[in-house]
CSV table of N, CA and C in Angstrom, one decimal:
chain,number,residue,atom,x,y,z
L,1,MET,N,-129.9,-1.0,-199.1
L,1,MET,CA,-128.6,-1.1,-200.1
L,1,MET,C,-128.3,-2.5,-200.4
L,2,SER,N,-128.1,-2.7,-201.9
L,2,SER,CA,-127.8,-4.3,-202.1
L,2,SER,C,-126.1,-4.3,-202.2
L,3,VAL,N,-125.8,-5.6,-201.8
L,3,VAL,CA,-124.4,-5.9,-202.2
L,3,VAL,C,-124.0,-5.8,-203.6
L,4,ASP,N,-123.9,-4.8,-204.5
L,4,ASP,CA,-123.6,-5.0,-205.7
L,4,ASP,C,-122.3,-5.3,-206.0
L,5,SER,N,-121.9,-5.4,-207.4
L,5,SER,CA,-120.5,-5.9,-207.8
L,5,SER,C,-119.4,-5.1,-207.1
L,6,LEU,N,-119.8,-3.6,-207.0
L,6,LEU,CA,-118.7,-2.7,-206.7
L,6,LEU,C,-118.6,-3.0,-205.2
L,7,ASN,N,-119.7,-3.0,-204.3
L,7,ASN,CA,-119.5,-3.4,-203.2
L,7,ASN,C,-118.6,-5.1,-202.8
L,8,TRP,N,-119.1,-5.7,-203.9
L,8,TRP,CA,-118.6,-7.1,-203.5
L,8,TRP,C,-116.8,-6.8,-203.8
L,9,LYS,N,-116.3,-6.0,-204.6
L,9,LYS,CA,-114.9,-5.6,-204.8
L,9,LYS,C,-114.4,-5.2,-203.7
L,10,ILE,N,-115.1,-4.1,-203.0
L,10,ILE,CA,-114.9,-3.5,-201.7
L,10,ILE,C,-114.4,-4.6,-200.7
L,11,LEU,N,-115.5,-5.4,-200.6
L,11,LEU,CA,-115.6,-6.7,-199.6
L,11,LEU,C,-114.3,-7.5,-199.8
L,12,ASN,N,-114.0,-7.6,-201.0
L,12,ASN,CA,-112.9,-8.7,-201.4
L,12,ASN,C,-111.6,-8.1,-200.9
L,13,CYS,N,-111.4,-6.7,-201.2
L,13,CYS,CA,-110.3,-5.9,-200.9
L,13,CYS,C,-109.9,-5.9,-199.3
L,14,LEU,N,-111.2,-5.6,-198.5
L,14,LEU,CA,-110.8,-5.6,-197.1
L,14,LEU,C,-110.7,-6.9,-196.5
L,15,GLN,N,-111.5,-8.1,-197.1
L,15,GLN,CA,-111.2,-9.5,-196.6
L,15,GLN,C,-109.7,-9.8,-196.9
L,16,ASP,N,-109.0,-9.5,-197.9
L,16,ASP,CA,-107.5,-9.8,-198.4
L,16,ASP,C,-106.8,-9.0,-197.1
L,17,ASN,N,-107.1,-7.8,-197.0
L,17,ASN,CA,-106.4,-6.8,-196.2
L,17,ASN,C,-107.3,-5.7,-195.6
L,18,ALA,N,-107.6,-5.6,-194.3
L,18,ALA,CA,-108.7,-4.8,-193.7
L,18,ALA,C,-107.9,-3.5,-193.3
L,19,ARG,N,-106.6,-3.4,-193.6
L,19,ARG,CA,-105.8,-2.3,-193.3
L,19,ARG,C,-105.5,-1.3,-194.7
L,20,LEU,N,-106.1,-1.9,-195.6
L,20,LEU,CA,-106.0,-1.0,-197.0
L,20,LEU,C,-106.5,0.4,-196.9
L,21,SER,N,-105.6,1.5,-197.3
L,21,SER,CA,-106.5,2.6,-197.1
L,21,SER,C,-107.6,2.7,-198.0
L,22,ASN,N,-108.6,3.7,-197.7
L,22,ASN,CA,-109.7,3.8,-198.6
L,22,ASN,C,-109.2,4.4,-199.9
L,23,THR,N,-108.0,5.0,-200.3
L,23,THR,CA,-107.4,5.6,-201.5
L,23,THR,C,-107.0,4.3,-202.4
L,24,GLU,N,-106.5,3.2,-201.8
L,24,GLU,CA,-105.8,1.9,-202.3
L,24,GLU,C,-107.1,1.2,-202.9
L,25,ILE,N,-108.0,1.1,-201.6
L,25,ILE,CA,-109.2,0.3,-202.2
L,25,ILE,C,-110.1,1.0,-203.6
L,26,GLY,N,-110.1,2.3,-203.4
L,26,GLY,CA,-110.6,3.0,-204.7
L,26,GLY,C,-109.8,2.9,-205.8
L,27,ARG,N,-108.7,3.0,-205.8
L,27,ARG,CA,-107.6,2.7,-207.0
L,27,ARG,C,-108.2,1.2,-207.5
L,28,ARG,N,-107.9,0.2,-206.8
L,28,ARG,CA,-108.4,-0.9,-207.2
L,28,ARG,C,-109.5,-1.4,-208.0
L,29,VAL,N,-110.5,-0.8,-207.3
L,29,VAL,CA,-111.9,-0.9,-207.9
L,29,VAL,C,-112.5,0.2,-208.6
L,30,GLY,N,-111.9,1.3,-208.9
L,30,GLY,CA,-112.2,2.4,-209.7
L,30,GLY,C,-113.1,3.5,-209.3
L,31,ILE,N,-113.1,3.9,-208.0
L,31,ILE,CA,-113.8,4.9,-207.6
L,31,ILE,C,-112.9,5.7,-206.7
L,32,THR,N,-113.6,6.7,-206.0
L,32,THR,CA,-112.7,7.9,-205.5
L,32,THR,C,-112.8,7.2,-204.1
L,33,SER,N,-111.8,7.7,-203.3
L,33,SER,CA,-111.9,7.5,-201.6
L,33,SER,C,-112.8,7.8,-201.0
L,34,PRO,N,-113.5,8.9,-201.0
L,34,PRO,CA,-114.7,9.1,-200.3
L,34,PRO,C,-116.0,8.5,-200.7
L,35,ALA,N,-116.0,7.9,-202.0
L,35,ALA,CA,-117.2,7.2,-202.4
L,35,ALA,C,-116.9,5.8,-201.7
L,36,VAL,N,-115.5,5.2,-201.5
L,36,VAL,CA,-115.2,4.0,-201.2
L,36,VAL,C,-115.7,4.2,-199.4
L,37,SER,N,-115.2,5.2,-198.8
L,37,SER,CA,-115.5,5.4,-197.6
L,37,SER,C,-117.1,5.4,-197.1
L,38,GLU,N,-117.8,6.0,-198.1
L,38,GLU,CA,-119.3,6.1,-197.9
L,38,GLU,C,-119.9,4.6,-198.1
L,39,ARG,N,-119.6,3.9,-199.2
L,39,ARG,CA,-119.9,2.5,-199.3
L,39,ARG,C,-119.6,1.7,-198.0
L,40,ILE,N,-118.6,1.7,-197.3
L,40,ILE,CA,-117.9,0.8,-196.7
L,40,ILE,C,-119.0,1.1,-195.0
L,41,LYS,N,-119.2,2.5,-194.9
L,41,LYS,CA,-119.7,3.1,-193.7
L,41,LYS,C,-121.1,2.6,-193.6
L,42,LYS,N,-121.7,2.6,-195.0
L,42,LYS,CA,-123.2,2.2,-195.2
L,42,LYS,C,-123.3,0.5,-195.0
L,43,MET,N,-122.1,-0.4,-195.4
L,43,MET,CA,-122.2,-1.8,-195.3
L,43,MET,C,-121.8,-2.2,-193.7
L,44,GLU,N,-121.2,-1.3,-193.0
L,44,GLU,CA,-120.9,-1.4,-191.4
L,44,GLU,C,-122.3,-1.0,-190.9
L,45,ASP,N,-123.3,0.0,-191.3
L,45,ASP,CA,-124.3,0.2,-190.6
L,45,ASP,C,-125.4,-0.9,-190.9
L,46,LEU,N,-125.3,-1.6,-191.7
L,46,LEU,CA,-126.3,-2.6,-192.3
L,46,LEU,C,-125.8,-3.9,-191.6
L,47,GLY,N,-124.8,-3.8,-191.1
L,47,GLY,CA,-124.2,-5.2,-190.6
L,47,GLY,C,-123.7,-6.3,-191.6
L,48,ILE,N,-123.4,-5.8,-192.7
L,48,ILE,CA,-122.6,-6.3,-193.6
L,48,ILE,C,-121.1,-6.7,-193.3
L,49,ILE,N,-120.5,-5.4,-192.7
L,49,ILE,CA,-119.3,-5.6,-192.2
L,49,ILE,C,-119.4,-5.5,-191.0
L,50,GLN,N,-118.9,-6.7,-190.2
L,50,GLN,CA,-119.0,-6.8,-188.8
L,50,GLN,C,-118.0,-6.5,-187.8
L,51,GLY,N,-116.8,-6.2,-188.3
L,51,GLY,CA,-115.9,-5.7,-187.7
L,51,GLY,C,-114.6,-6.0,-188.4
L,52,TYR,N,-113.6,-5.7,-187.7
L,52,TYR,CA,-111.9,-6.0,-188.4
L,52,TYR,C,-111.2,-6.5,-187.2
L,53,HIS,N,-110.4,-7.3,-187.6
L,53,HIS,CA,-110.0,-8.3,-186.7
L,53,HIS,C,-108.3,-8.5,-186.9
L,54,THR,N,-107.6,-8.7,-185.9
L,54,THR,CA,-106.3,-9.2,-185.8
L,54,THR,C,-106.1,-10.6,-185.8
L,55,THR,N,-105.3,-11.1,-186.7
L,55,THR,CA,-105.4,-12.9,-186.4
L,55,THR,C,-104.2,-12.7,-185.7
L,56,ILE,N,-104.1,-13.6,-184.9
L,56,ILE,CA,-102.7,-14.1,-184.0
L,56,ILE,C,-102.5,-15.6,-183.9
L,57,SER,N,-101.1,-15.7,-184.1
L,57,SER,CA,-100.7,-17.2,-184.0
L,57,SER,C,-101.0,-17.6,-182.3
L,58,SER,N,-101.8,-18.9,-182.2
L,58,SER,CA,-101.9,-19.2,-181.1
L,58,SER,C,-100.8,-19.9,-180.5
L,59,PHE,N,-100.2,-20.4,-181.7
L,59,PHE,CA,-98.7,-21.2,-181.2
L,59,PHE,C,-97.7,-20.4,-180.5
L,60,GLU,N,-97.4,-19.1,-181.5
L,60,GLU,CA,-96.6,-18.0,-181.2
L,60,GLU,C,-96.7,-17.7,-179.8
L,61,ALA,N,-98.3,-17.4,-179.4
L,61,ALA,CA,-98.7,-16.9,-178.2
L,61,ALA,C,-98.6,-17.9,-177.0
L,62,GLY,N,-97.9,-19.0,-177.4
L,62,GLY,CA,-98.0,-19.8,-175.9
L,62,GLY,C,-98.8,-21.0,-175.9
L,63,TYR,N,-99.7,-21.3,-176.9
L,63,TYR,CA,-100.8,-22.5,-176.9
L,63,TYR,C,-100.1,-23.3,-177.8
L,64,GLN,N,-100.0,-24.6,-177.1
L,64,GLN,CA,-99.2,-25.6,-178.0
L,64,GLN,C,-100.4,-26.6,-178.8
L,65,LEU,N,-101.5,-26.3,-178.1
L,65,LEU,CA,-102.6,-27.2,-178.7
L,65,LEU,C,-104.0,-26.6,-179.1
L,66,LYS,N,-104.3,-26.9,-180.4
L,66,LYS,CA,-105.9,-26.3,-180.7
L,66,LYS,C,-106.5,-27.7,-180.9
L,67,ALA,N,-107.8,-27.6,-180.2
L,67,ALA,CA,-108.4,-28.8,-180.4
L,67,ALA,C,-110.2,-28.3,-181.1
L,68,LEU,N,-110.9,-29.1,-181.4
L,68,LEU,CA,-112.3,-29.1,-181.7
L,68,LEU,C,-112.8,-30.1,-180.8
L,69,ILE,N,-113.8,-29.3,-179.9
L,69,ILE,CA,-114.7,-30.2,-178.8
L,69,ILE,C,-115.9,-30.1,-179.2
L,70,THR,N,-116.8,-31.2,-179.3
L,70,THR,CA,-118.0,-31.2,-179.4
L,70,THR,C,-118.8,-31.5,-178.0
L,71,LEU,N,-119.8,-31.2,-177.9
L,71,LEU,CA,-120.5,-31.4,-176.5
L,71,LEU,C,-122.1,-31.8,-177.0
L,72,ARG,N,-122.3,-33.1,-176.3
L,72,ARG,CA,-123.9,-32.9,-176.2
L,72,ARG,C,-124.5,-32.9,-174.8
L,73,ALA,N,-125.0,-31.7,-174.5
L,73,ALA,CA,-125.6,-31.2,-173.3
L,73,ALA,C,-126.6,-32.5,-172.7
L,74,PHE,N,-126.3,-32.5,-171.4
L,74,PHE,CA,-127.3,-33.4,-170.6
L,74,PHE,C,-128.7,-32.7,-170.4
L,75,MET,N,-129.7,-33.4,-170.2
L,75,MET,CA,-131.0,-32.6,-169.9
L,75,MET,C,-130.7,-31.6,-168.8
L,76,GLY,N,-131.5,-30.6,-169.3
L,76,GLY,CA,-131.4,-29.5,-168.3
L,76,GLY,C,-130.2,-28.6,-168.4
L,77,LYS,N,-129.0,-29.1,-168.9
L,77,LYS,CA,-127.9,-28.2,-169.0
L,77,LYS,C,-127.5,-27.3,-170.2
L,78,LEU,N,-128.5,-27.4,-171.4
L,78,LEU,CA,-128.3,-26.5,-172.4
L,78,LEU,C,-128.2,-25.1,-172.2
L,79,LYS,N,-129.0,-24.8,-171.5
L,79,LYS,CA,-129.2,-23.1,-171.2
L,79,LYS,C,-128.2,-22.7,-170.3
L,80,PRO,N,-127.8,-23.4,-169.2
L,80,PRO,CA,-126.7,-23.2,-168.4
L,80,PRO,C,-125.3,-23.1,-169.1
L,81,PHE,N,-125.3,-23.9,-170.0
L,81,PHE,CA,-124.1,-24.1,-170.8
L,81,PHE,C,-123.9,-22.8,-171.8
L,82,LEU,N,-124.9,-22.6,-172.3
L,82,LEU,CA,-125.0,-21.6,-173.4
L,82,LEU,C,-124.4,-20.2,-172.7
L,83,GLU,N,-124.6,-20.0,-171.2
L,83,GLU,CA,-124.1,-19.1,-170.6
L,83,GLU,C,-122.6,-19.1,-170.2
L,84,LYS,N,-122.2,-20.4,-169.8
L,84,LYS,CA,-121.0,-20.6,-169.3
L,84,LYS,C,-119.8,-20.5,-170.3
L,85,VAL,N,-120.3,-21.0,-171.4
L,85,VAL,CA,-119.3,-21.1,-172.6
L,85,VAL,C,-118.7,-19.7,-173.0
L,86,LYS,N,-119.5,-18.6,-172.8
L,86,LYS,CA,-119.0,-17.2,-173.1
L,86,LYS,C,-117.9,-16.9,-172.2
L,87,THR,N,-117.9,-17.6,-171.1
L,87,THR,CA,-116.8,-17.2,-169.9
L,87,THR,C,-115.6,-18.0,-170.1
L,88,TYR,N,-115.3,-19.0,-170.8
L,88,TYR,CA,-114.1,-19.8,-171.0
L,88,TYR,C,-113.2,-19.0,-171.9
L,89,GLU,N,-112.2,-18.8,-171.5
L,89,GLU,CA,-110.8,-18.0,-172.1
L,89,GLU,C,-110.2,-19.0,-173.2
L,90,GLU,N,-110.4,-20.3,-173.1
L,90,GLU,CA,-109.9,-21.0,-174.1
L,90,GLU,C,-110.8,-21.2,-175.4
L,91,VAL,N,-111.9,-20.7,-175.1
L,91,VAL,CA,-112.6,-20.9,-176.4
L,91,VAL,C,-112.7,-19.7,-177.2
L,92,VAL,N,-112.3,-20.3,-178.8
L,92,VAL,CA,-112.0,-19.2,-179.7
L,92,VAL,C,-113.3,-19.0,-180.6
L,93,ASN,N,-114.0,-20.0,-180.5
L,93,ASN,CA,-115.2,-20.0,-181.5
L,93,ASN,C,-116.2,-21.0,-180.8
L,94,CYS,N,-117.3,-20.9,-180.9
L,94,CYS,CA,-118.3,-21.9,-180.2
L,94,CYS,C,-119.5,-21.6,-181.2
L,95,TYR,N,-120.0,-23.0,-181.9
L,95,TYR,CA,-121.3,-22.7,-182.8
L,95,TYR,C,-122.1,-24.0,-182.1
L,96,ARG,N,-123.5,-23.5,-182.1
L,96,ARG,CA,-124.5,-24.6,-181.8
L,96,ARG,C,-124.9,-25.3,-183.0
L,97,ILE,N,-124.9,-26.6,-183.0
L,97,ILE,CA,-125.1,-27.2,-184.4
L,97,ILE,C,-126.3,-28.2,-184.2
L,98,THR,N,-126.6,-28.9,-185.3
L,98,THR,CA,-127.6,-29.9,-185.5
L,98,THR,C,-126.9,-31.2,-185.5
L,99,GLY,N,-127.5,-32.1,-185.2
L,99,GLY,CA,-127.0,-33.6,-185.2
L,99,GLY,C,-127.0,-33.9,-183.9
L,100,ASN,N,-126.1,-35.2,-183.5
L,100,ASN,CA,-126.1,-35.8,-182.3
L,100,ASN,C,-125.5,-34.6,-181.2
L,101,GLU,N,-124.7,-33.9,-181.5
L,101,GLU,CA,-124.1,-32.9,-180.5
L,101,GLU,C,-125.0,-31.5,-180.8
L,102,ASN,N,-124.6,-30.8,-179.6
L,102,ASN,CA,-125.3,-29.5,-179.6
L,102,ASN,C,-124.3,-28.5,-179.7
L,103,PHE,N,-123.0,-28.7,-179.5
L,103,PHE,CA,-122.1,-27.5,-179.8
L,103,PHE,C,-120.8,-28.1,-180.2
L,104,VAL,N,-120.3,-27.1,-181.1
L,104,VAL,CA,-118.6,-27.7,-181.4
L,104,VAL,C,-117.7,-26.3,-181.0
L,105,MET,N,-116.8,-26.3,-180.3
L,105,MET,CA,-115.9,-25.4,-179.9
L,105,MET,C,-114.8,-25.5,-180.5
L,106,GLU,N,-114.1,-24.2,-180.9
L,106,GLU,CA,-112.5,-24.5,-181.1
L,106,GLU,C,-111.8,-23.8,-180.1
L,107,VAL,N,-110.9,-24.6,-179.7
L,107,VAL,CA,-110.2,-23.9,-178.3
L,107,VAL,C,-108.7,-24.0,-178.5
L,108,VAL,N,-108.0,-23.2,-177.9
L,108,VAL,CA,-106.5,-23.2,-177.7
L,108,VAL,C,-106.1,-23.5,-176.3
L,109,LEU,N,-105.4,-24.2,-176.2
L,109,LEU,CA,-104.8,-24.7,-175.0
L,109,LEU,C,-103.2,-24.7,-174.9
L,110,LYS,N,-102.7,-24.5,-173.4
L,110,LYS,CA,-101.2,-24.5,-173.5
L,110,LYS,C,-100.6,-25.9,-173.6
L,111,ASN,N,-101.2,-27.0,-173.0
L,111,ASN,CA,-100.7,-28.3,-173.3
L,111,ASN,C,-101.8,-29.4,-172.8
L,112,GLN,N,-101.2,-30.7,-172.7
L,112,GLN,CA,-102.2,-31.7,-172.5
L,112,GLN,C,-102.9,-31.5,-171.2
L,113,LYS,N,-102.3,-31.1,-170.1
L,113,LYS,CA,-102.7,-30.8,-169.0
L,113,LYS,C,-103.8,-30.1,-168.9
L,114,HIS,N,-103.7,-28.8,-169.6
L,114,HIS,CA,-104.6,-27.8,-169.7
L,114,HIS,C,-105.9,-28.3,-170.4
L,115,LEU,N,-105.5,-29.3,-171.6
L,115,LEU,CA,-106.7,-29.8,-172.2
L,115,LEU,C,-107.6,-30.7,-171.2
L,116,GLU,N,-106.9,-31.4,-170.3
L,116,GLU,CA,-107.3,-32.4,-169.2
L,116,GLU,C,-108.4,-31.5,-168.6
L,117,LEU,N,-107.9,-30.5,-167.9
L,117,LEU,CA,-108.4,-29.9,-167.0
L,117,LEU,C,-109.8,-28.9,-167.7
L,118,PHE,N,-109.5,-28.7,-168.8
L,118,PHE,CA,-110.7,-28.0,-169.4
L,118,PHE,C,-111.9,-29.1,-169.8
L,119,ILE,N,-111.3,-30.1,-170.3
L,119,ILE,CA,-112.8,-31.2,-170.5
L,119,ILE,C,-113.1,-31.6,-169.1
L,120,ASP,N,-112.5,-31.4,-167.8
L,120,ASP,CA,-113.1,-31.6,-166.6
L,120,ASP,C,-114.2,-30.6,-166.4
L,121,GLN,N,-113.7,-29.6,-166.7
L,121,GLN,CA,-114.8,-28.4,-166.6
L,121,GLN,C,-116.4,-28.6,-167.4
L,122,LEU,N,-116.1,-29.1,-168.6
L,122,LEU,CA,-117.2,-29.6,-169.6
L,122,LEU,C,-118.1,-30.6,-169.4
L,123,ILE,N,-117.4,-31.7,-168.5
L,123,ILE,CA,-118.0,-32.7,-168.3
L,123,ILE,C,-119.5,-32.7,-167.5
L,124,SER,N,-119.4,-31.5,-166.7
L,124,SER,CA,-120.7,-31.6,-165.9
L,124,SER,C,-121.8,-31.0,-166.8
L,125,TYR,N,-121.5,-30.5,-167.9
L,125,TYR,CA,-122.7,-29.9,-168.8
L,125,TYR,C,-123.1,-31.1,-169.8
L,126,GLY,N,-122.1,-32.1,-170.2
L,126,GLY,CA,-122.6,-32.9,-171.1
L,126,GLY,C,-121.3,-34.1,-171.6
L,127,GLU,N,-121.9,-34.7,-172.4
L,127,GLU,CA,-120.7,-35.6,-173.1
L,127,GLU,C,-119.9,-34.8,-174.0
L,128,THR,N,-118.6,-35.0,-174.1
L,128,THR,CA,-117.8,-34.4,-174.9
L,128,THR,C,-116.8,-35.3,-175.8
L,129,LYS,N,-116.6,-34.8,-176.9
L,129,LYS,CA,-115.7,-35.5,-177.9
L,129,LYS,C,-114.5,-34.5,-178.5
L,130,THR,N,-113.3,-35.0,-178.4
L,130,THR,CA,-112.1,-33.9,-178.6
L,130,THR,C,-111.4,-34.5,-179.9
L,131,GLN,N,-111.1,-33.7,-180.8
L,131,GLN,CA,-110.1,-33.9,-181.9
L,131,GLN,C,-108.9,-32.8,-182.0
L,132,ILE,N,-107.9,-33.2,-182.0
L,132,ILE,CA,-106.7,-32.3,-181.9
L,132,ILE,C,-106.4,-31.8,-183.4
L,133,VAL,N,-106.4,-30.5,-183.4
L,133,VAL,CA,-106.2,-29.8,-184.6
L,133,VAL,C,-104.6,-30.0,-185.1
L,134,LEU,N,-104.1,-30.6,-186.3
L,134,LEU,CA,-102.7,-30.7,-187.0
L,134,LEU,C,-102.4,-29.5,-187.4
L,135,SER,N,-103.3,-29.3,-188.5
L,135,SER,CA,-102.8,-28.1,-189.5
L,135,SER,C,-104.3,-27.4,-190.0
L,136,HIS,N,-104.1,-26.2,-190.3
L,136,HIS,CA,-105.2,-25.4,-191.2
L,136,HIS,C,-105.0,-25.9,-192.6
L,137,VAL,N,-106.1,-26.4,-193.2
L,137,VAL,CA,-106.2,-26.8,-194.8
L,137,VAL,C,-106.7,-25.6,-195.4
L,138,VAL,N,-107.8,-24.9,-194.8
L,138,VAL,CA,-108.5,-23.5,-195.5
L,138,VAL,C,-108.5,-22.8,-194.3
L,139,LYS,N,-108.2,-21.5,-194.1
L,139,LYS,CA,-108.1,-20.5,-192.9
L,139,LYS,C,-108.6,-19.2,-193.4
L,140,ASN,N,-109.8,-19.0,-192.8
L,140,ASN,CA,-110.5,-17.7,-193.0
L,140,ASN,C,-110.4,-17.4,-194.4
L,141,ASN,N,-111.1,-18.4,-195.2
L,141,ASN,CA,-111.3,-18.1,-196.7
L,141,ASN,C,-112.3,-16.9,-196.9
L,142,SER,N,-112.2,-16.2,-197.7
L,142,SER,CA,-113.0,-14.9,-198.4
L,142,SER,C,-114.5,-15.4,-198.4
L,143,ILE,N,-115.3,-14.7,-197.9
L,143,ILE,CA,-116.8,-14.9,-198.6
L,143,ILE,C,-117.1,-14.1,-199.7
L,144,LYS,N,-117.4,-14.9,-200.9
L,144,LYS,CA,-117.6,-14.2,-202.2
L,144,LYS,C,-119.1,-14.2,-202.5
L,145,LYS,N,-119.4,-13.4,-203.6
L,145,LYS,CA,-120.6,-13.4,-203.7
L,145,LYS,C,-121.3,-14.5,-204.4
L,146,ALA,N,-122.6,-14.6,-203.7
L,146,ALA,CA,-123.4,-16.1,-204.0
L,146,ALA,C,-123.7,-16.2,-205.2
L,147,GLY,N,-123.3,-17.4,-205.9
L,147,GLY,CA,-124.0,-17.7,-207.3
L,147,GLY,C,-125.3,-17.8,-207.4
L,148,VAL,N,-126.1,-17.4,-208.3
L,148,VAL,CA,-127.5,-17.3,-208.4
L,148,VAL,C,-128.1,-18.3,-209.7
């Protein structure tokens, strides 16, 4: 199954609001609700659609700080860190990257003391650098059809 223009229209609707009914999506893209349902199911089965999520305000949930932390793993600590990072509740996203650092993590923290304690846990795995997030400039931008 290819991601044709109709599938992209459906994906755009879902990225804008994943709670839209199939009837409403069908109305917007010009097909029936059962046809929308079938296309969505196929895209889920193929892994094109990987899930539906609720976005929560970290600030309103009690986290006063959001930070990006890079980690350059010490020799022999890369694989142990790959397992350990999955257990940290503070980590919202973690990417393995190229360049001087091995990982970049997006983390949410209650306050500066929480940040200090979290960094103390990380330093046994490697050298860290921390940047405090002030605000979002682009947030959860939709993925659009790639230009060819």
